[in-house]
PDB file of N, CA, C and O in Angstrom:
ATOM      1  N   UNK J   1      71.258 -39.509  43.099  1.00  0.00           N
ATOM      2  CA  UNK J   1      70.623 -40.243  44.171  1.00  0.00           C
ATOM      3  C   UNK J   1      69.883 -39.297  45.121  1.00  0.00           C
ATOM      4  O   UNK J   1      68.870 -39.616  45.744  1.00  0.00           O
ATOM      5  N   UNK J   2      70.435 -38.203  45.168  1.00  0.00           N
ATOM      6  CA  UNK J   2      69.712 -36.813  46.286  1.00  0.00           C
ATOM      7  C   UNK J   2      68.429 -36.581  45.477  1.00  0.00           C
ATOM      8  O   UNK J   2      67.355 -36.411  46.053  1.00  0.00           O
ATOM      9  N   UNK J   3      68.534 -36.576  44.229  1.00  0.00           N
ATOM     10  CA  UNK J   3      67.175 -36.048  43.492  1.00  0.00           C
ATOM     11  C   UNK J   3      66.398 -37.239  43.756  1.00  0.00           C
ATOM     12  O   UNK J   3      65.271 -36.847  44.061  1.00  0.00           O
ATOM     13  N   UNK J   4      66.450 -38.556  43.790  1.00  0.00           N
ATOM     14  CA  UNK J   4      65.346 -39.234  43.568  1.00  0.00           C
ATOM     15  C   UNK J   4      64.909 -39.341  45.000  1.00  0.00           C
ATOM     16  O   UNK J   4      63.706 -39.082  44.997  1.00  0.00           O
ATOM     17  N   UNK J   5      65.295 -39.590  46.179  1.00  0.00           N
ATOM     18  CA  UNK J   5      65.528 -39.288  47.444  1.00  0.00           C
ATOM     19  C   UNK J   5      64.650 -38.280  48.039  1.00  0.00           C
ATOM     20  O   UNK J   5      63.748 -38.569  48.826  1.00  0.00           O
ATOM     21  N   UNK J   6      64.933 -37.062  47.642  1.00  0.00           N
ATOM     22  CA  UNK J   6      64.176 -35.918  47.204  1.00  0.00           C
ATOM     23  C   UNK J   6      62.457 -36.244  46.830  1.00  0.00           C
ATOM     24  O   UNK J   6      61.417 -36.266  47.487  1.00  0.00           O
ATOM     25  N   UNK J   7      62.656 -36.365  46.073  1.00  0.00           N
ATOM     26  CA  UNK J   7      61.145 -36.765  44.858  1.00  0.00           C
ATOM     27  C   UNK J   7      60.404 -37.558  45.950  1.00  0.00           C
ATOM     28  O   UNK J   7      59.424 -37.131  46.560  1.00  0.00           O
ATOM     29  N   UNK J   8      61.200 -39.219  46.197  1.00  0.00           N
ATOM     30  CA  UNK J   8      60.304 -39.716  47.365  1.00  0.00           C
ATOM     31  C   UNK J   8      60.098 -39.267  48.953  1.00  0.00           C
ATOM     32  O   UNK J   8      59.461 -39.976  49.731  1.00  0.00           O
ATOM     33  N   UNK J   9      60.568 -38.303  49.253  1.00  0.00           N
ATOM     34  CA  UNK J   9      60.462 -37.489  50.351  1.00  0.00           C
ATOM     35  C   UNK J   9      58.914 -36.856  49.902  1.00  0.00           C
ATOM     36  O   UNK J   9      57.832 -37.213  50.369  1.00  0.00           O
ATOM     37  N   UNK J  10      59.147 -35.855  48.898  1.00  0.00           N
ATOM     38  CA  UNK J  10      58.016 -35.554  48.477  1.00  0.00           C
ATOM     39  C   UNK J  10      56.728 -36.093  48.233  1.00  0.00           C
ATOM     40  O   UNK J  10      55.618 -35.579  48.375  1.00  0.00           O
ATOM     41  N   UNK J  11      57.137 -37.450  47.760  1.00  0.00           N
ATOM     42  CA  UNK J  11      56.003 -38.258  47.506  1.00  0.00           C
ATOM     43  C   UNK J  11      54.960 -38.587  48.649  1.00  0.00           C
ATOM     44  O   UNK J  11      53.734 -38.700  48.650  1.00  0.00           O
ATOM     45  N   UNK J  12      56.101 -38.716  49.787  1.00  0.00           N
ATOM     46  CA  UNK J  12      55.217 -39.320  51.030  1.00  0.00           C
ATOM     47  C   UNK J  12      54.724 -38.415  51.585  1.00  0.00           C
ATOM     48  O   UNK J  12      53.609 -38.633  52.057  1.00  0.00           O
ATOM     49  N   UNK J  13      55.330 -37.011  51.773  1.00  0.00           N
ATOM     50  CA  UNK J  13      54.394 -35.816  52.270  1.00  0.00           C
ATOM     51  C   UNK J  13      53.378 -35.886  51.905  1.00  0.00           C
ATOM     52  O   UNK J  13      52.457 -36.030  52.709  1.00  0.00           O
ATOM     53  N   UNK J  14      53.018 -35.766  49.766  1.00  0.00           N
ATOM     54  CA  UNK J  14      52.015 -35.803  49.000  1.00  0.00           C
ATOM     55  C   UNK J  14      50.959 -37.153  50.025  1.00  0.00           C
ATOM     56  O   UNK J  14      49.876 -36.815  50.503  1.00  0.00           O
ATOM     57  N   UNK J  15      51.437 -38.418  50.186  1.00  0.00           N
ATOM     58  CA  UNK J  15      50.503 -39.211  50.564  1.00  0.00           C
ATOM     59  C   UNK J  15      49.707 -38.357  52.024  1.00  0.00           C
ATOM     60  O   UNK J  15      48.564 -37.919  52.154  1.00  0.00           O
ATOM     61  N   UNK J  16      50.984 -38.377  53.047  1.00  0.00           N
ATOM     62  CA  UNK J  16      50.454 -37.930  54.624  1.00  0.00           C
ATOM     63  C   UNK J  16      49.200 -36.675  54.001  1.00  0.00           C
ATOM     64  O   UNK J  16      48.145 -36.514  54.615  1.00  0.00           O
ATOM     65  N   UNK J  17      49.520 -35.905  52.774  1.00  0.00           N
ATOM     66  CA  UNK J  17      48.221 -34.939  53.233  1.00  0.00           C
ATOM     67  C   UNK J  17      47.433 -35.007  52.553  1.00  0.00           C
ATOM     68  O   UNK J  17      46.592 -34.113  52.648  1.00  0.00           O
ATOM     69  N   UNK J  18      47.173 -36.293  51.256  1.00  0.00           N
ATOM     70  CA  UNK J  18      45.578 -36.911  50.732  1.00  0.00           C
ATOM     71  C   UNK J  18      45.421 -37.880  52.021  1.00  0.00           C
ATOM     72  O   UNK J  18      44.269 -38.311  51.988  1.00  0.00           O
ATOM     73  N   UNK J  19      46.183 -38.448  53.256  1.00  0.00           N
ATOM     74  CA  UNK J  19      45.713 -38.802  54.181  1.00  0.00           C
ATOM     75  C   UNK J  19      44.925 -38.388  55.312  1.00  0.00           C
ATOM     76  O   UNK J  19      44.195 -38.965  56.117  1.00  0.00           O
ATOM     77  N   UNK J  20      45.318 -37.159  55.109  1.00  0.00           N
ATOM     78  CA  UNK J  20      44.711 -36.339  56.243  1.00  0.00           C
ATOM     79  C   UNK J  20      43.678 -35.837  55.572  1.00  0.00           C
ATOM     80  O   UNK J  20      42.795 -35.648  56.408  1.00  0.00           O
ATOM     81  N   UNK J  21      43.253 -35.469  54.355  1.00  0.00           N
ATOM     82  CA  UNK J  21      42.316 -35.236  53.402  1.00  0.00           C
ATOM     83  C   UNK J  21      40.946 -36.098  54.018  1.00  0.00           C
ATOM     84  O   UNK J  21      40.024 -35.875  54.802  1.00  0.00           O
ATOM     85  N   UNK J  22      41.456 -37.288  53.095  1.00  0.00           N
ATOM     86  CA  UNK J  22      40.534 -38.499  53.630  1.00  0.00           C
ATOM     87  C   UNK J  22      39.970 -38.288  55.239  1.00  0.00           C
ATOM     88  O   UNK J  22      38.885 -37.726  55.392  1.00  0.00           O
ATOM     89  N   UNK J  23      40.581 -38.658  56.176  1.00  0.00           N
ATOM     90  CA  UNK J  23      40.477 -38.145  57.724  1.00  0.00           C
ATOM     91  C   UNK J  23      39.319 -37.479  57.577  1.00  0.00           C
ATOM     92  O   UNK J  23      38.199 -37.979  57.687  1.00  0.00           O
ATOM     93  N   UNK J  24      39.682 -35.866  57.220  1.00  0.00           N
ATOM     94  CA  UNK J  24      38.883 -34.946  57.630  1.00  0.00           C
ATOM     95  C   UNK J  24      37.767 -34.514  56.907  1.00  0.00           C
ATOM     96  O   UNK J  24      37.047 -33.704  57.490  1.00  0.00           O
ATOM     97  N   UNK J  25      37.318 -35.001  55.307  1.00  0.00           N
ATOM     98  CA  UNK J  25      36.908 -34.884  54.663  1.00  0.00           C
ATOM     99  C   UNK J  25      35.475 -34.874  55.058  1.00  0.00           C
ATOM    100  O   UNK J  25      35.311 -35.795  55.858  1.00  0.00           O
ATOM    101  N   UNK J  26      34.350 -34.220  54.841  1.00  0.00           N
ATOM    102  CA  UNK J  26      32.452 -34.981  55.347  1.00  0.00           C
ATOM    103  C   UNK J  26      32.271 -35.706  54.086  1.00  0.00           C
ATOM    104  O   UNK J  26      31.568 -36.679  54.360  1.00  0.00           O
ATOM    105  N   UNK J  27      32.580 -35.710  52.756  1.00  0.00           N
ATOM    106  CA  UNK J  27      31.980 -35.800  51.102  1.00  0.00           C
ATOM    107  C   UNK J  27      32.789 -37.393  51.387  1.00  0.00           C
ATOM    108  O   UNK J  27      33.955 -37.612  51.714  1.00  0.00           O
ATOM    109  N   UNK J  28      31.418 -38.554  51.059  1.00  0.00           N
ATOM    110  CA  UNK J  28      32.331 -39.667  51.089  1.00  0.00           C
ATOM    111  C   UNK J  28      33.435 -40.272  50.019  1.00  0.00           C
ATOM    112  O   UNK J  28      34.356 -41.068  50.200  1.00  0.00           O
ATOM    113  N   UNK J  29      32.859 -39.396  48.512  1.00  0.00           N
ATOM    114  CA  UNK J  29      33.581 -39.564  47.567  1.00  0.00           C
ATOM    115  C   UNK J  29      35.018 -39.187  48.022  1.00  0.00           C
ATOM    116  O   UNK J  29      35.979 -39.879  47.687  1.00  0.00           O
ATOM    117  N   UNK J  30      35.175 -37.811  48.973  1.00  0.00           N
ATOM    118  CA  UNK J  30      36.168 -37.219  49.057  1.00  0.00           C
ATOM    119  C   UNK J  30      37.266 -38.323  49.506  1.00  0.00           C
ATOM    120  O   UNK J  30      38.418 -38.625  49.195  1.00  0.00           O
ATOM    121  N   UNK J  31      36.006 -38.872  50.651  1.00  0.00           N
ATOM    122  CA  UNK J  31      37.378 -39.471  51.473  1.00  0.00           C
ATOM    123  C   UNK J  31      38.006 -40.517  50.872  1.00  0.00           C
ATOM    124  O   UNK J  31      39.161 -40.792  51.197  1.00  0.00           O
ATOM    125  N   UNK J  32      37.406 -41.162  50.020  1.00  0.00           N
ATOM    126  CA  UNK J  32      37.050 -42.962  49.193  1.00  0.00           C
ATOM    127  C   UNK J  32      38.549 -42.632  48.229  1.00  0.00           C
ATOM    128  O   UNK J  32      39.461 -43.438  48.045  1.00  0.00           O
ATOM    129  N   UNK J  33      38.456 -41.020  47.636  1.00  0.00           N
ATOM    130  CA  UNK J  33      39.421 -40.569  46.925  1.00  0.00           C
ATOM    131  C   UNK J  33      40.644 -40.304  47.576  1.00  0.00           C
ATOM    132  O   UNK J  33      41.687 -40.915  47.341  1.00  0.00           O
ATOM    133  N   UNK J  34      40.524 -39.463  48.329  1.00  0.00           N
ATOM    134  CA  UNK J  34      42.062 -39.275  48.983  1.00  0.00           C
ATOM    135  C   UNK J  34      42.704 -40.385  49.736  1.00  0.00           C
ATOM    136  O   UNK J  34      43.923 -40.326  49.897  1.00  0.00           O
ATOM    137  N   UNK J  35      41.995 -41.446  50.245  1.00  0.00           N
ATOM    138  CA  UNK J  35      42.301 -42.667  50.881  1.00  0.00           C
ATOM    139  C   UNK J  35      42.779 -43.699  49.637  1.00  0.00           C
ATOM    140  O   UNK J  35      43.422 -44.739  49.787  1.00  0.00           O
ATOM    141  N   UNK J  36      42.522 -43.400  48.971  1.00  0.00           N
ATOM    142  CA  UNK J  36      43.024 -44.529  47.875  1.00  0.00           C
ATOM    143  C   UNK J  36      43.759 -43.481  47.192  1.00  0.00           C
ATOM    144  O   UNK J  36      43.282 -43.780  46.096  1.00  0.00           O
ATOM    145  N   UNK J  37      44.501 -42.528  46.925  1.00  0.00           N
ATOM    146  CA  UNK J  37      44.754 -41.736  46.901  1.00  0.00           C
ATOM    147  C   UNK J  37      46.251 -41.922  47.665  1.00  0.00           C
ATOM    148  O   UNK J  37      47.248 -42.460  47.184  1.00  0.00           O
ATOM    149  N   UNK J  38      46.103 -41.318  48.987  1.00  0.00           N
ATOM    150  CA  UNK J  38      47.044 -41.676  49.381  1.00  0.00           C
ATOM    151  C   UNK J  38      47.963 -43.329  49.532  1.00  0.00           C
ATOM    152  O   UNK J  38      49.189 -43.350  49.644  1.00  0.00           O
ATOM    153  N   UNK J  39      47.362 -44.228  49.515  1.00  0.00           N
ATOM    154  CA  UNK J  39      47.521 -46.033  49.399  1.00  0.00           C
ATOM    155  C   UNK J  39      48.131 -45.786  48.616  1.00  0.00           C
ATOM    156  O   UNK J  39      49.151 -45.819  49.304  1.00  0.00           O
ATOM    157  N   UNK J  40      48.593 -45.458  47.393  1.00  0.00           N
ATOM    158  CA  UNK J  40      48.675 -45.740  45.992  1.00  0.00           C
ATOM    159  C   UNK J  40      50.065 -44.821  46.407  1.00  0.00           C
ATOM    160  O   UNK J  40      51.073 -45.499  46.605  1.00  0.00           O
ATOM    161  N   UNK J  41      50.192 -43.439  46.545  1.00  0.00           N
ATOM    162  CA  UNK J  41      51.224 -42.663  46.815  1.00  0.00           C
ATOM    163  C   UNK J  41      52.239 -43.614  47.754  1.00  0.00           C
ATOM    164  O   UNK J  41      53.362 -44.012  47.443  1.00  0.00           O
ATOM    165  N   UNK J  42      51.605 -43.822  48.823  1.00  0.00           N
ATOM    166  CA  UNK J  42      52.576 -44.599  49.795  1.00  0.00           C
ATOM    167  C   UNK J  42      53.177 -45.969  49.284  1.00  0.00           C
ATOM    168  O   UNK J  42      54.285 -46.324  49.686  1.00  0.00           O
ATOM    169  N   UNK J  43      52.393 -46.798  48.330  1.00  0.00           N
ATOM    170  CA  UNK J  43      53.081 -47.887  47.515  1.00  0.00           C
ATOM    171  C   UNK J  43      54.042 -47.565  46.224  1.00  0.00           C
ATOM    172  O   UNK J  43      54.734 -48.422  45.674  1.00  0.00           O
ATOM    173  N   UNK J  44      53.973 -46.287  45.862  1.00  0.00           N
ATOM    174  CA  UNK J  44      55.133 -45.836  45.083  1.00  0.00           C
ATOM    175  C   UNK J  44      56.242 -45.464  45.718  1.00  0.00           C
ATOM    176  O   UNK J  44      57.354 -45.921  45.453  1.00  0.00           O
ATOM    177  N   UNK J  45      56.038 -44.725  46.477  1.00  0.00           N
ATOM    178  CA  UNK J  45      57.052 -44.445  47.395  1.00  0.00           C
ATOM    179  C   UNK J  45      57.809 -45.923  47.697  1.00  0.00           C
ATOM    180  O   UNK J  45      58.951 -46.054  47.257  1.00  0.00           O
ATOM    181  N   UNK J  46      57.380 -46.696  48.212  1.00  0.00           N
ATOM    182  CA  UNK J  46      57.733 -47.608  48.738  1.00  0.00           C
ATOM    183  C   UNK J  46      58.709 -48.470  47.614  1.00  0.00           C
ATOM    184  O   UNK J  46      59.899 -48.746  47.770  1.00  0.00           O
ATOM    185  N   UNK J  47      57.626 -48.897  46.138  1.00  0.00           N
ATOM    186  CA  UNK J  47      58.514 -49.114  45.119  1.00  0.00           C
ATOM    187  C   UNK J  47      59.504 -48.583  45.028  1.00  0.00           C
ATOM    188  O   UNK J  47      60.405 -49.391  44.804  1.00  0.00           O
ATOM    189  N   UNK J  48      59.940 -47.258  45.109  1.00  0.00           N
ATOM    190  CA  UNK J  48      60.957 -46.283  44.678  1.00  0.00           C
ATOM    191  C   UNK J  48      62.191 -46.442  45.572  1.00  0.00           C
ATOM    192  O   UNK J  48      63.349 -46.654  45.214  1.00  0.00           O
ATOM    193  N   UNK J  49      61.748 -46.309  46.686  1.00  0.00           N
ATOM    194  CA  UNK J  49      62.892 -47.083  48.190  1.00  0.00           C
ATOM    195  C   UNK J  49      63.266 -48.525  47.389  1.00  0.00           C
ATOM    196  O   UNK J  49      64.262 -48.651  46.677  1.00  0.00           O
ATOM    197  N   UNK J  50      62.403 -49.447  47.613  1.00  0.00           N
ATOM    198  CA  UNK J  50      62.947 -50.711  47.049  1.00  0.00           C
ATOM    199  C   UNK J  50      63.862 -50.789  46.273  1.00  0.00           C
ATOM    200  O   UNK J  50      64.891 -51.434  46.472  1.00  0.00           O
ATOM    201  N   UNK J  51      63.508 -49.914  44.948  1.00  0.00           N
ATOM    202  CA  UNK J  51      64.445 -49.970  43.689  1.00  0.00           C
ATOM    203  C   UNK J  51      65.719 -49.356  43.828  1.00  0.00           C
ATOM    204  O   UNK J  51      66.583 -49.914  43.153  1.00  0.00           O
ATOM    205  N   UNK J  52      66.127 -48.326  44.531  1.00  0.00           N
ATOM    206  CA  UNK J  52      67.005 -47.231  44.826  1.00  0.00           C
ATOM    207  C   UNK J  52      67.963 -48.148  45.648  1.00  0.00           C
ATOM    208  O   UNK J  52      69.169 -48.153  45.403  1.00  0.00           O
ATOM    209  N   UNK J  53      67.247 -49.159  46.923  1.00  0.00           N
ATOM    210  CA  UNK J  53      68.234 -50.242  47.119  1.00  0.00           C
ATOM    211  C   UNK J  53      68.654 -51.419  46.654  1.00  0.00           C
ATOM    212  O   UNK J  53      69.439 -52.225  47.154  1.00  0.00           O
ATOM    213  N   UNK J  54      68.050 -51.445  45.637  1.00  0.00           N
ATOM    214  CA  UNK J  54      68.333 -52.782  45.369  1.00  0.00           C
ATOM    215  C   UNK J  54      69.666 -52.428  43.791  1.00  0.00           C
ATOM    216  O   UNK J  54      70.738 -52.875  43.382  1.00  0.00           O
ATOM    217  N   UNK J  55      68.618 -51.326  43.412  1.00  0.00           N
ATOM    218  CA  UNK J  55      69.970 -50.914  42.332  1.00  0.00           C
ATOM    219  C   UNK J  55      71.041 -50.359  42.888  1.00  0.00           C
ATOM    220  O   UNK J  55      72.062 -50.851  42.407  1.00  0.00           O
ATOM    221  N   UNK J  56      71.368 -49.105  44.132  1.00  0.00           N
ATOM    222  CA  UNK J  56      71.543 -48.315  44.147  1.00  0.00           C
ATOM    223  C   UNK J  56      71.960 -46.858  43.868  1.00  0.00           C
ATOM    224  O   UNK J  56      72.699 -46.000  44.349  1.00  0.00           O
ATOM    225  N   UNK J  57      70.995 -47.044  42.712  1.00  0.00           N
ATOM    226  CA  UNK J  57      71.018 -45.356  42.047  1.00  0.00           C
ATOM    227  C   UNK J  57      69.543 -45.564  41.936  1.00  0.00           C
ATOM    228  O   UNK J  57      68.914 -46.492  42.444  1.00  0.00           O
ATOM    229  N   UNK J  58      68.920 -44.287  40.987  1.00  0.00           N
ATOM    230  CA  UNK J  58      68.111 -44.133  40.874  1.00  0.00           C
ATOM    231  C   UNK J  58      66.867 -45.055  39.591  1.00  0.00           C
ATOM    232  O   UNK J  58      67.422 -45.145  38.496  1.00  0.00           O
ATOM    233  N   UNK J  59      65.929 -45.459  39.590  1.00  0.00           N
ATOM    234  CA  UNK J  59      65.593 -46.007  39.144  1.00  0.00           C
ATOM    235  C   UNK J  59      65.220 -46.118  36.822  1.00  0.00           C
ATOM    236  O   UNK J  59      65.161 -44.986  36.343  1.00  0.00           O
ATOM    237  N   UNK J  60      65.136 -46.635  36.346  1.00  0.00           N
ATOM    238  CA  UNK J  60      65.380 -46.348  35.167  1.00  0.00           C
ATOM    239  C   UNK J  60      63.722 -46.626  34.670  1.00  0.00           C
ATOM    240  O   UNK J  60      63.259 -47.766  34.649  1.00  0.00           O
ATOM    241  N   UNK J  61      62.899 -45.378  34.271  1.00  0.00           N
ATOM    242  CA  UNK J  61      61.728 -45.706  33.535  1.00  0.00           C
ATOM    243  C   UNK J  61      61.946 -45.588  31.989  1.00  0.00           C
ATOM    244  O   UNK J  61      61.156 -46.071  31.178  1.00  0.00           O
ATOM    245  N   UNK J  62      63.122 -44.882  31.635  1.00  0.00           N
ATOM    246  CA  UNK J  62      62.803 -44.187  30.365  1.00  0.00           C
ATOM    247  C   UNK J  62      62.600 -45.699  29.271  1.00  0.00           C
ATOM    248  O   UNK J  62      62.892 -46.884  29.429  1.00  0.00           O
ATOM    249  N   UNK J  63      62.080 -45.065  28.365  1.00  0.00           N
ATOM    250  CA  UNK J  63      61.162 -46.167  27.420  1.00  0.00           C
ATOM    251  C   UNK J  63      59.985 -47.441  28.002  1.00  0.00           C
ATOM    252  O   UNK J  63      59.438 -48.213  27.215  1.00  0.00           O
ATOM    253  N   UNK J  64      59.810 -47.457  29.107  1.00  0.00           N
ATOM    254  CA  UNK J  64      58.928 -48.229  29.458  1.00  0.00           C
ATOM    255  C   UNK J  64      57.392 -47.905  29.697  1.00  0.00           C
ATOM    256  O   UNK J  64      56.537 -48.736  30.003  1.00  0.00           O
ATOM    257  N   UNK J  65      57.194 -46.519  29.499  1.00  0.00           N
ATOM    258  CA  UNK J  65      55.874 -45.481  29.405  1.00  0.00           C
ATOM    259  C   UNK J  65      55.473 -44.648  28.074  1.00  0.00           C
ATOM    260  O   UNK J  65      56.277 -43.936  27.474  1.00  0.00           O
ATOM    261  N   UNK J  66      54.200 -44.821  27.715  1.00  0.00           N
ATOM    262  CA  UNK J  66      54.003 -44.224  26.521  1.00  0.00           C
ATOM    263  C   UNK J  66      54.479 -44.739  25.492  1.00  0.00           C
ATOM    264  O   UNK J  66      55.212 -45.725  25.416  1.00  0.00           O
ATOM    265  N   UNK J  67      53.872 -43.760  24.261  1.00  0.00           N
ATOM    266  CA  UNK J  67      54.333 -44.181  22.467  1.00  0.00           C
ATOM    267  C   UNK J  67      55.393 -44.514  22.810  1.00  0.00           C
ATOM    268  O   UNK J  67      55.849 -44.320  23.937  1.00  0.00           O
ATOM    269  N   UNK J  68      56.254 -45.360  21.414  1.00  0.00           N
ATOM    270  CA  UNK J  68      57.594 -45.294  21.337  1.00  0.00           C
ATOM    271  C   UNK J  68      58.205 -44.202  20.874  1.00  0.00           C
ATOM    272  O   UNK J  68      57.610 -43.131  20.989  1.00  0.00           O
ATOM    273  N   UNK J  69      59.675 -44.242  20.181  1.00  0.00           N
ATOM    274  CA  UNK J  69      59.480 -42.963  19.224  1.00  0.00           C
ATOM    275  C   UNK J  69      59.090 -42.947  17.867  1.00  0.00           C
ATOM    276  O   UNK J  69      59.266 -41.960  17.152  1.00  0.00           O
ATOM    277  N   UNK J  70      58.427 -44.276  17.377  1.00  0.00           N
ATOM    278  CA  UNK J  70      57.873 -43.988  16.439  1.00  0.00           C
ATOM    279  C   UNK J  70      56.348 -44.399  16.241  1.00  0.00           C
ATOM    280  O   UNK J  70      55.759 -45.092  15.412  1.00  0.00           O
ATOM    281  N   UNK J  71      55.954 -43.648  17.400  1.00  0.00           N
ATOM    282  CA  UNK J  71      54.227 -43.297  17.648  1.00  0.00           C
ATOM    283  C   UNK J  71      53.179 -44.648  18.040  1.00  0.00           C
ATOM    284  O   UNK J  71      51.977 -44.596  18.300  1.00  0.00           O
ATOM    285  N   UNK J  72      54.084 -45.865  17.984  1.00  0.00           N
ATOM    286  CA  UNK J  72      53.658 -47.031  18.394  1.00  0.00           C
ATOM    287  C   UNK J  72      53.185 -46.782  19.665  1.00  0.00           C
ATOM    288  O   UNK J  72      53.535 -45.948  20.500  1.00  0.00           O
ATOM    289  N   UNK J  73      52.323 -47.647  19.682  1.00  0.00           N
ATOM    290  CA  UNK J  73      52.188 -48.216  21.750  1.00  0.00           C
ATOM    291  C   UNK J  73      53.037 -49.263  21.732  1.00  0.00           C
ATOM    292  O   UNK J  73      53.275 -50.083  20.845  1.00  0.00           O
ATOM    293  N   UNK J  74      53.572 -49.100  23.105  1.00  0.00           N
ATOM    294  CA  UNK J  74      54.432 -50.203  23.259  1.00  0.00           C
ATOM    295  C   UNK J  74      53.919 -51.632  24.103  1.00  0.00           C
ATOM    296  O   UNK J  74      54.687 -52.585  24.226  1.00  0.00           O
TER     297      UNK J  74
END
């Protein structure tokens, strides 16, 4: 539970500084990017809180991303 805890700690730093990116950026692509950019970080994060309480442990992706193990898409 400390590791995933962890991870989303991290995550939201990661957002606050494609936020501040965006902010300070002059390149409008830049900002268009790090602003959606960060949105996207801060709604995982947020998923990740959700799930952590509602399960309370850490959340379960394994097999729900990528091939299977036998090279299928799933």
């Amino acid at each position: 539970m400390q590791d995933i805890q962890k991870r989303i700690d991290e995550i939201d730093v990661q957002a606050a500084e494609s936020a501040l990116i965006a902010d300070l950026a002059t390149d409008y692509e830049a900002r268009i990017y790090n602003g959606r950019r960060a949105r996207q970080l801060r709604e995982f994060a947020a998923d990740l809180r959700q799930q952590t309480q509602i399960t309370g442990n850490a959340p379960s992706f394994a097999g729900t991303i990528g091939p299977s193990s036998d090279g299928r898409a799933r």
